[in-house]
Tab-separated table of C-alpha atoms and ligand atoms in Angstrom:
chain	number	residue	atom	x	y	z
U	1	MET	CA	189.062	-62.543	196.129
U	2	SER	CA	190.053	-60.885	192.858
U	3	ASP	CA	192.769	-62.265	190.629
U	4	GLN	CA	194.801	-59.148	191.370
U	5	GLN	CA	194.538	-59.720	195.132
U	6	SER	CA	195.573	-63.361	194.862
U	7	LYS	CA	198.507	-62.376	192.634
U	8	ALA	CA	199.581	-59.848	195.284
U	9	ILE	CA	199.439	-62.536	197.973
U	10	ALA	CA	201.578	-64.901	195.867
U	11	LYS	CA	204.018	-62.053	195.251
U	12	SER	CA	204.408	-61.367	198.949
U	13	LEU	CA	204.789	-65.065	199.764
U	14	VAL	CA	207.140	-66.177	197.000
U	15	PRO	CA	210.755	-64.957	196.785
U	16	GLU	CA	211.636	-63.177	193.564
U	17	TYR	CA	214.124	-65.881	192.524
U	18	ILE	CA	211.292	-68.440	192.549
U	19	ARG	CA	208.825	-66.176	190.737
U	20	GLU	CA	211.370	-65.754	187.962
U	21	LEU	CA	211.771	-69.498	187.350
U	22	LYS	CA	210.098	-71.115	184.366
U	23	ILE	CA	208.146	-74.357	184.755
U	24	TYR	CA	209.941	-77.349	183.212
U	25	GLN	CA	208.386	-78.382	179.886
U	26	ALA	CA	208.418	-82.144	179.407
U	27	GLY	CA	208.056	-83.740	175.982
U	28	LYS	CA	204.672	-84.777	174.643
U	29	PRO	CA	203.508	-88.166	175.975
U	30	VAL	CA	203.847	-90.885	173.334
U	31	ASP	CA	200.130	-91.870	173.523
U	32	GLU	CA	198.990	-88.309	172.971
U	33	LEU	CA	201.266	-87.941	169.961
U	34	ALA	CA	200.011	-91.212	168.450
U	35	ARG	CA	196.372	-90.071	168.814
U	36	GLU	CA	196.993	-86.609	167.413
U	37	LYS	CA	198.948	-87.747	164.360
U	38	GLY	CA	197.111	-91.012	163.781
U	39	LEU	CA	200.400	-92.916	164.016
U	40	THR	CA	200.740	-96.565	164.929
U	41	LYS	CA	204.516	-96.664	165.323
U	42	ILE	CA	206.286	-94.172	167.577
U	43	THR	CA	209.995	-94.189	168.314
U	44	LYS	CA	211.036	-91.941	171.183
U	45	LEU	CA	214.688	-90.954	170.894
U	46	ALA	CA	214.485	-87.836	173.021
U	47	SER	CA	215.447	-88.628	176.628
U	48	ASN	CA	218.560	-90.847	176.505
U	49	GLU	CA	216.718	-93.795	178.028
U	50	ASN	CA	217.784	-97.449	177.759
U	51	PRO	CA	216.004	-98.851	174.675
U	52	LEU	CA	216.335	-102.435	176.001
U	53	GLY	CA	214.231	-101.531	179.038
U	54	PRO	CA	214.912	-102.548	182.631
U	55	SER	CA	216.695	-105.735	183.656
U	56	PRO	CA	214.184	-108.657	183.645
U	57	PHE	CA	215.407	-109.543	187.166
U	58	ALA	CA	214.619	-106.023	188.332
U	59	ILE	CA	211.111	-106.307	186.885
U	60	LYS	CA	210.568	-109.607	188.699
U	61	GLU	CA	211.773	-108.245	192.045
U	62	MET	CA	209.730	-105.064	191.715
U	63	THR	CA	206.613	-107.027	190.795
U	64	THR	CA	206.982	-109.217	193.880
U	65	GLY	CA	207.629	-106.088	195.941
U	66	LEU	CA	204.172	-104.720	195.076
U	67	TRP	CA	202.712	-106.997	197.785
U	68	ASN	CA	204.609	-105.027	200.434
U	69	LEU	CA	203.462	-101.582	199.398
U	70	HIS	CA	201.498	-101.116	202.624
U	71	GLN	CA	204.843	-100.858	204.420
U	72	TYR	CA	207.329	-97.986	204.445
U	73	PRO	CA	210.609	-98.643	202.667
U	74	ASP	CA	213.851	-99.288	204.581
U	75	MET	CA	214.904	-95.721	205.302
U	76	HIS	CA	218.564	-96.749	205.334
U	77	ALA	CA	218.175	-98.656	202.029
U	78	TYR	CA	220.569	-101.236	203.450
U	79	LYS	CA	220.475	-103.679	200.520
U	80	LEU	CA	220.967	-101.079	197.822
U	81	LYS	CA	223.730	-99.293	199.712
U	82	SER	CA	225.471	-102.628	200.437
U	83	ALA	CA	225.358	-103.559	196.764
U	84	LEU	CA	226.827	-100.176	195.791
U	85	SER	CA	229.484	-100.289	198.483
U	86	LYS	CA	230.524	-103.778	197.375
U	87	LEU	CA	230.657	-102.796	193.714
U	88	TYR	CA	232.766	-99.696	194.318
U	89	SER	CA	234.653	-100.745	197.508
U	90	LEU	CA	233.235	-97.880	199.539
U	91	LYS	CA	231.843	-97.481	203.023
U	92	MET	CA	228.061	-97.137	203.301
U	93	GLU	CA	228.702	-93.794	205.047
U	94	ASN	CA	230.031	-92.424	201.773
U	95	ILE	CA	226.813	-93.075	199.856
U	96	ILE	CA	223.662	-90.977	199.503
U	97	LEU	CA	220.575	-92.099	197.587
U	98	GLY	CA	217.736	-90.046	196.169
U	99	ASN	CA	214.857	-89.764	193.737
U	100	GLY	CA	217.047	-89.762	190.661
U	101	SER	CA	220.321	-87.882	190.620
U	102	GLU	CA	218.194	-84.754	190.313
U	103	GLY	CA	216.751	-85.599	193.725
U	104	ILE	CA	220.291	-85.529	195.146
U	105	MET	CA	221.004	-82.241	193.336
U	106	ALA	CA	218.030	-80.809	195.215
U	107	TYR	CA	219.537	-82.016	198.533
U	108	ILE	CA	222.855	-80.420	197.572
U	109	ALA	CA	221.104	-77.117	196.935
U	110	ARG	CA	219.191	-77.373	200.208
U	111	ALA	CA	222.234	-78.311	202.281
U	112	PHE	CA	225.003	-76.198	200.796
U	113	ILE	CA	223.697	-73.306	198.706
U	114	GLY	CA	221.906	-70.150	199.798
U	115	PRO	CA	220.781	-66.828	198.288
U	116	GLY	CA	223.722	-64.875	196.866
U	117	ASP	CA	226.105	-67.864	196.649
U	118	GLU	CA	227.697	-68.309	193.280
U	119	VAL	CA	227.304	-71.558	191.399
U	120	LEU	CA	229.828	-71.871	188.629
U	121	THR	CA	229.186	-74.055	185.619
U	122	SER	CA	229.090	-74.084	181.838
U	123	GLU	CA	226.641	-72.938	179.235
U	124	ASN	CA	224.977	-75.759	177.301
U	125	THR	CA	224.894	-78.339	180.028
U	126	PHE	CA	222.140	-80.152	181.952
U	127	ILE	CA	219.398	-77.594	182.603
U	128	GLY	CA	218.005	-79.465	185.615
U	129	PHE	CA	220.922	-78.202	187.670
U	130	TYR	CA	220.411	-74.584	186.574
U	131	ILE	CA	216.806	-74.744	187.798
U	132	ILE	CA	217.717	-76.355	191.118
U	133	ALA	CA	220.517	-73.835	191.835
U	134	ARG	CA	218.267	-70.898	190.993
U	135	SER	CA	215.477	-72.295	193.167
U	136	VAL	CA	217.552	-71.595	196.297
U	137	GLY	CA	218.536	-68.100	195.151
U	138	ALA	CA	222.024	-68.918	193.864
U	139	GLU	CA	223.716	-66.682	191.355
U	140	LEU	CA	224.491	-68.832	188.297
U	141	LYS	CA	227.773	-68.042	186.577
U	142	MET	CA	228.238	-69.789	183.271
U	143	VAL	CA	231.311	-69.976	181.088
U	144	PRO	CA	231.178	-71.037	177.422
U	145	LEU	CA	232.134	-74.530	176.249
U	146	THR	CA	235.389	-74.972	174.332
U	147	ASN	CA	235.269	-74.896	170.524
U	148	ASP	CA	235.037	-78.678	170.567
U	149	TYR	CA	231.961	-78.548	172.830
U	150	ARG	CA	233.658	-79.562	176.088
U	151	PHE	CA	233.624	-78.025	179.560
U	152	ASN	CA	236.247	-75.292	179.474
U	153	ILE	CA	238.448	-75.970	182.502
U	154	ASP	CA	240.603	-72.835	182.074
U	155	LYS	CA	237.524	-70.616	181.933
U	156	LEU	CA	236.051	-72.359	184.983
U	157	ILE	CA	239.290	-71.769	186.911
U	158	GLN	CA	239.217	-68.086	185.914
U	159	GLY	CA	235.569	-67.900	187.011
U	160	ILE	CA	236.211	-68.906	190.649
U	161	THR	CA	235.613	-66.027	193.074
U	162	GLU	CA	235.311	-65.690	196.837
U	163	LYS	CA	231.579	-66.209	196.486
U	164	THR	CA	231.855	-69.489	194.573
U	165	LYS	CA	230.164	-72.235	196.546
U	166	VAL	CA	229.697	-74.999	194.013
U	167	ILE	CA	231.189	-75.922	190.641
U	168	TYR	CA	228.925	-78.202	188.621
U	169	ILE	CA	230.411	-80.350	185.870
U	170	ALA	CA	228.491	-82.912	183.842
U	171	ASN	CA	231.058	-85.454	182.705
U	172	PRO	CA	230.171	-86.606	180.102
U	173	ASN	CA	228.146	-83.533	179.289
U	174	ASN	CA	224.535	-83.546	178.178
U	175	PRO	CA	223.555	-82.407	175.497
U	176	THR	CA	226.967	-82.555	173.776
U	177	GLY	CA	228.150	-86.034	174.874
U	178	THR	CA	231.734	-84.748	175.297
U	179	TYR	CA	234.001	-85.147	178.328
U	180	ILE	CA	236.817	-83.575	180.274
U	181	LYS	CA	239.967	-85.678	180.452
U	182	LYS	CA	241.941	-86.888	183.462
U	183	GLU	CA	244.610	-84.210	183.051
U	184	GLU	CA	241.938	-81.480	182.884
U	185	PHE	CA	240.232	-82.731	186.018
U	186	ASP	CA	243.630	-82.840	187.798
U	187	LYS	CA	244.361	-79.284	186.684
U	188	LEU	CA	240.994	-78.045	187.925
U	189	MET	CA	241.450	-79.697	191.309
U	190	THR	CA	244.821	-78.006	191.873
U	191	LYS	CA	243.040	-74.646	191.537
U	192	VAL	CA	239.760	-75.219	193.387
U	193	PRO	CA	239.847	-73.972	196.985
U	194	ASN	CA	238.952	-76.609	199.604
U	195	ASN	CA	235.818	-74.722	200.584
U	196	VAL	CA	234.321	-74.972	197.107
U	197	LEU	CA	232.259	-78.074	196.393
U	198	VAL	CA	232.758	-79.754	193.019
U	199	VAL	CA	229.688	-81.674	191.872
U	200	LEU	CA	230.657	-84.221	189.228
U	201	ASP	CA	227.540	-85.400	187.470
U	202	GLU	CA	228.350	-88.768	185.916
U	203	ALA	CA	224.879	-89.733	184.690
U	204	TYR	CA	226.441	-91.391	181.609
U	205	PHE	CA	229.368	-92.999	183.474
U	206	GLU	CA	228.666	-96.566	182.327
U	207	PHE	CA	228.974	-95.525	178.670
U	208	ALA	CA	232.103	-93.456	179.311
U	209	LYS	CA	234.140	-95.691	181.607
U	210	ALA	CA	235.847	-97.632	178.810
U	211	PHE	CA	237.611	-94.491	177.566
U	212	GLN	CA	241.183	-94.493	178.907
U	213	ASP	CA	241.465	-90.749	179.530
U	214	TYR	CA	238.030	-90.412	181.144
U	215	PRO	CA	238.501	-89.525	184.822
U	216	ASP	CA	236.478	-92.091	186.783
U	217	SER	CA	235.858	-90.107	189.961
U	218	MET	CA	236.011	-93.303	192.004
U	219	ASP	CA	239.786	-93.274	191.446
U	220	TYR	CA	240.082	-89.976	193.364
U	221	ARG	CA	239.471	-89.097	196.984
U	222	TYR	CA	238.873	-85.377	197.299
U	223	ASP	CA	236.971	-84.195	200.368
U	224	ASN	CA	235.239	-81.464	198.345
U	225	VAL	CA	234.026	-83.583	195.429
U	226	LEU	CA	230.590	-85.182	195.235
U	227	THR	CA	229.910	-87.649	192.438
U	228	LEU	CA	226.378	-88.215	191.178
U	229	ARG	CA	225.273	-91.261	189.206
U	230	THR	CA	221.936	-92.682	188.192
U	231	PHE	CA	219.898	-95.771	187.384
U	232	SER	CA	218.004	-93.758	184.762
U	233	LYS	CA	220.339	-94.250	181.817
U	234	ALA	CA	222.396	-97.440	181.324
U	235	TYR	CA	220.342	-99.337	183.936
U	236	GLY	CA	217.061	-98.541	182.197
U	237	LEU	CA	215.162	-97.430	185.298
U	238	SER	CA	214.280	-93.753	184.672
U	239	GLY	CA	210.678	-94.464	185.643
U	240	ILE	CA	211.397	-95.429	189.249
U	241	ARG	CA	213.721	-92.472	189.959
U	242	VAL	CA	216.866	-93.690	191.704
U	243	GLY	CA	220.169	-91.877	191.804
U	244	TYR	CA	223.201	-92.229	194.029
U	245	GLY	CA	226.031	-90.022	195.163
U	246	PHE	CA	229.480	-90.645	196.631
U	247	GLY	CA	231.459	-88.265	198.774
U	248	ASN	CA	233.291	-87.788	202.022
U	249	GLU	CA	231.376	-88.865	205.093
U	250	ASN	CA	230.979	-85.345	206.494
U	251	LEU	CA	229.330	-84.072	203.333
U	252	ILE	CA	227.102	-87.131	203.080
U	253	THR	CA	226.006	-86.799	206.734
U	254	ASN	CA	224.929	-83.217	206.149
U	255	LEU	CA	223.121	-84.114	202.941
U	256	SER	CA	221.312	-86.854	204.849
U	257	LYS	CA	219.943	-84.246	207.271
U	258	VAL	CA	217.944	-82.554	204.506
U	259	LYS	CA	217.001	-85.741	202.676
U	260	LEU	CA	213.408	-86.935	202.712
U	261	PRO	CA	213.662	-90.066	204.875
U	262	PHE	CA	211.974	-92.671	202.672
U	263	GLU	CA	213.516	-91.852	199.303
U	264	PRO	CA	214.084	-93.871	197.203
U	265	ASN	CA	210.774	-95.682	197.568
U	266	LEU	CA	210.374	-99.403	198.249
U	267	ILE	CA	209.975	-100.484	194.619
U	268	ALA	CA	212.833	-98.250	193.526
U	269	GLN	CA	215.190	-99.779	196.096
U	270	LEU	CA	214.297	-103.299	194.922
U	271	GLY	CA	214.627	-102.463	191.235
U	272	ALA	CA	217.951	-100.692	191.597
U	273	THR	CA	219.480	-103.452	193.759
U	274	SER	CA	218.612	-106.179	191.279
U	275	ALA	CA	219.655	-104.049	188.308
U	276	LEU	CA	223.122	-103.687	189.868
U	277	ASN	CA	223.358	-107.453	190.173
U	278	ASP	CA	222.358	-108.059	186.550
U	279	SER	CA	225.622	-107.308	184.801
U	280	PRO	CA	224.684	-109.271	181.621
U	281	HIS	CA	221.853	-106.792	181.041
U	282	LEU	CA	224.245	-103.894	181.429
U	283	GLU	CA	226.652	-105.575	178.998
U	284	ARG	CA	223.858	-106.041	176.431
U	285	THR	CA	222.959	-102.387	176.842
U	286	LEU	CA	226.519	-101.188	176.301
U	287	LYS	CA	226.992	-103.473	173.296
U	288	ASN	CA	223.770	-102.302	171.654
U	289	ASN	CA	224.776	-98.712	172.226
U	290	GLU	CA	228.307	-99.127	170.939
U	291	LYS	CA	227.178	-100.745	167.692
U	292	LEU	CA	224.311	-98.401	166.920
U	293	HIS	CA	226.107	-95.291	168.110
U	294	THR	CA	228.839	-95.904	165.516
U	295	LYS	CA	226.255	-96.703	162.846
U	296	THR	CA	224.256	-93.554	163.581
U	297	PHE	CA	227.365	-91.361	163.714
U	298	ASP	CA	228.413	-92.751	160.306
U	299	PHE	CA	224.886	-92.281	158.936
U	300	LEU	CA	224.848	-88.599	159.941
U	301	THR	CA	228.362	-88.076	158.579
U	302	GLU	CA	227.394	-89.726	155.297
U	303	LYS	CA	224.463	-87.323	155.111
U	304	LYS	CA	227.016	-84.493	155.359
U	305	PHE	CA	226.224	-83.428	158.888
U	306	LYS	CA	229.046	-83.058	161.400
U	307	PRO	CA	227.884	-84.830	164.540
U	308	ILE	CA	229.667	-84.002	167.790
U	309	LYS	CA	231.919	-86.857	169.007
U	310	SER	CA	230.054	-88.293	171.963
U	311	ILE	CA	230.937	-91.039	174.464
U	312	THR	CA	227.330	-91.480	175.612
U	313	ASN	CA	224.042	-92.940	174.361
U	314	PHE	CA	223.124	-89.866	172.313
U	315	ILE	CA	224.477	-87.801	169.421
U	316	THR	CA	224.033	-84.070	168.800
U	317	TRP	CA	224.557	-82.273	165.533
U	318	LYS	CA	224.336	-78.778	164.152
U	319	THR	CA	221.554	-77.815	161.799
U	320	GLY	CA	222.630	-74.188	161.547
U	321	SER	CA	219.404	-72.462	162.622
U	322	GLU	CA	216.472	-72.789	164.986
U	323	GLU	CA	214.181	-72.996	161.970
U	324	ALA	CA	216.149	-75.904	160.503
U	325	SER	CA	216.116	-77.705	163.880
U	326	ASN	CA	212.357	-77.238	164.174
U	327	PHE	CA	211.790	-78.429	160.625
U	328	LEU	CA	213.747	-81.617	161.259
U	329	PHE	CA	212.029	-82.150	164.592
U	330	GLN	CA	208.506	-81.622	163.162
U	331	GLU	CA	209.020	-83.686	160.013
U	332	LEU	CA	210.462	-86.582	161.986
U	333	LEU	CA	207.594	-86.258	164.456
U	334	ASN	CA	205.140	-86.552	161.547
U	335	ARG	CA	206.820	-89.876	160.778
U	336	GLY	CA	206.678	-91.045	164.394
U	337	VAL	CA	210.278	-90.333	165.453
U	338	ILE	CA	210.790	-88.038	168.434
U	339	LEU	CA	214.100	-86.143	168.501
U	340	ARG	CA	215.152	-83.463	170.986
U	341	PRO	CA	215.570	-79.927	169.681
U	342	LEU	CA	217.970	-78.095	172.001
U	343	LYS	CA	216.517	-74.610	172.383
U	344	ALA	CA	216.122	-75.044	176.155
U	345	ASN	CA	219.883	-75.732	176.370
U	346	GLU	CA	220.579	-72.495	174.472
U	347	MET	CA	221.541	-74.550	171.407
U	348	PRO	CA	218.554	-73.819	169.143
U	349	ASP	CA	220.606	-74.606	166.039
U	350	TYR	CA	221.305	-78.190	167.148
U	351	VAL	CA	219.269	-81.375	167.593
U	352	ARG	CA	219.971	-84.519	169.587
U	353	VAL	CA	219.064	-88.149	168.990
U	354	SER	CA	219.251	-90.902	171.607
U	355	ILE	CA	220.515	-94.322	170.544
U	356	GLY	CA	217.684	-96.858	170.430
U	357	THR	CA	217.378	-100.488	169.327
U	358	LYS	CA	218.226	-101.618	165.799
U	359	GLU	CA	214.545	-101.342	164.781
U	360	GLU	CA	214.221	-97.903	166.340
U	361	MET	CA	217.345	-96.624	164.616
U	362	ASN	CA	216.146	-98.038	161.292
U	363	HIS	CA	212.941	-96.033	161.803
U	364	PHE	CA	215.106	-92.937	162.405
U	365	TYR	CA	217.286	-93.561	159.301
U	366	GLU	CA	214.191	-94.143	157.124
U	367	ALA	CA	212.477	-91.004	158.365
U	368	MET	CA	215.660	-88.971	157.847
U	369	ASN	CA	216.060	-90.376	154.319
U	370	GLU	CA	212.512	-89.264	153.502
U	371	VAL	CA	212.896	-85.801	155.028
U	372	LEU	CA	216.408	-84.873	153.900
U	373	PRO	CA	215.644	-84.052	150.234
U	374	MET	CA	213.108	-81.429	151.476
U	375	TYR	CA	215.457	-80.289	154.207
U	376	ASP	CA	218.346	-79.901	151.754
U	377	LYS	CA	216.307	-77.658	149.464
U	378	LYS	CA	215.409	-75.361	152.349
U	379	TYR	CA	218.547	-75.327	154.481
U	380	GLY	CA	221.459	-77.232	152.927
U	381	ARG	CA	224.437	-77.805	155.250
U	382	VAL	CA	226.345	-75.435	157.481
U	383	GLU	CA	230.052	-75.215	158.154
U	384	LEU	CA	230.924	-75.934	161.753
G	401	PLP	C1	223.716	-84.963	182.825
G	401	PLP	C2	222.462	-85.429	183.475
G	401	PLP	N1	222.383	-85.419	184.811
G	401	PLP	C3	221.274	-85.841	185.445
G	401	PLP	C4	220.173	-86.284	184.757
G	401	PLP	C5	218.952	-86.678	185.519
G	401	PLP	O1	219.036	-87.985	185.891
G	401	PLP	P1	218.026	-88.623	186.936
G	401	PLP	O2	216.990	-89.326	186.136
G	401	PLP	O3	218.899	-89.547	187.718
G	401	PLP	O4	217.473	-87.543	187.794
G	401	PLP	C6	220.196	-86.311	183.363
G	401	PLP	C7	219.021	-86.753	182.623
G	401	PLP	O5	218.861	-86.564	181.458
G	401	PLP	C8	221.375	-85.875	182.713
G	401	PLP	O6	221.453	-85.864	181.385
């Protein structure tokens, strides 16, 4: 068969909205980078992971669990759901689990969204959700962020139409680290029709919860709100892919119908359950982040950048141009520090750094101190 014929077959089989999607580009693996650049020390500050790693108890439980890998996992994930329901005083019927919170986003798309439905969200937010919504043929409607880089609630309210099916809000937002406040969430909910689903993505909840005006969605009981959270960030378990969602029982039941039965897998269930029970590890994580977040924010400010105020485990700042972002990214890469340039989030003139350990952040500060004299000559600073 000729290439042309096989392309024609794919074209007839694959809906246009899938053909138009772009394949997700992950960052370069650390080992590959080390080989290519001849580096011995690599500090990855690009994916907002927990620099302290997983809870030691979770590692122990998961290691023991390896002996049971010939068996299917508990499809009801009883232990993990019980631990979550105890922690948040919820019924098990209100909880859905999945392969990361992105796994649950995929269930949401499968269960609730179809071709032609409108999904309303913001520009410059988590691109995983854009891809998932487009993969089921949804029409993405995006409103700009506010001038201070936050979800613009007034613009979202104005954007609601009869076709709106889902409103997606990342709170706090990635890649800006900003958040909508309680009063803004209340205002939005007075305007959202009951037949529109609000997906509140709280991937960075654990970092944000100490802020008084942050709306912890557990304090609300709306029948059309689904909250998503994850073990990938503060719990340090990105590698095993576990996320959880809370919502009214009728929504959760319908999501469960399209869920793959044995997600999360056996090891993931064990790891997540023990991570939830290891609150000292979570405390250490939050303390490390708090201290080094402030230090890194001050470092960037001292260097005359204007970092965006973030309540998460990452900080984003403006470089002023895509070229300046790429320069910073490449020069830090040459010194073994991996940042995240934000072109994919339509913020090519910004870069993001995740908060690591003290040693990792020292590596970042040193590399920045080496690079900045060159950077200054080429680009200087921009006004925000
Ligand atoms: C806002 C937001 N939501 C969801 C995710 C994905 O999380 P998970 O690993 O649970 O799929 C991320 C990961 O970076 C994120 O930043």
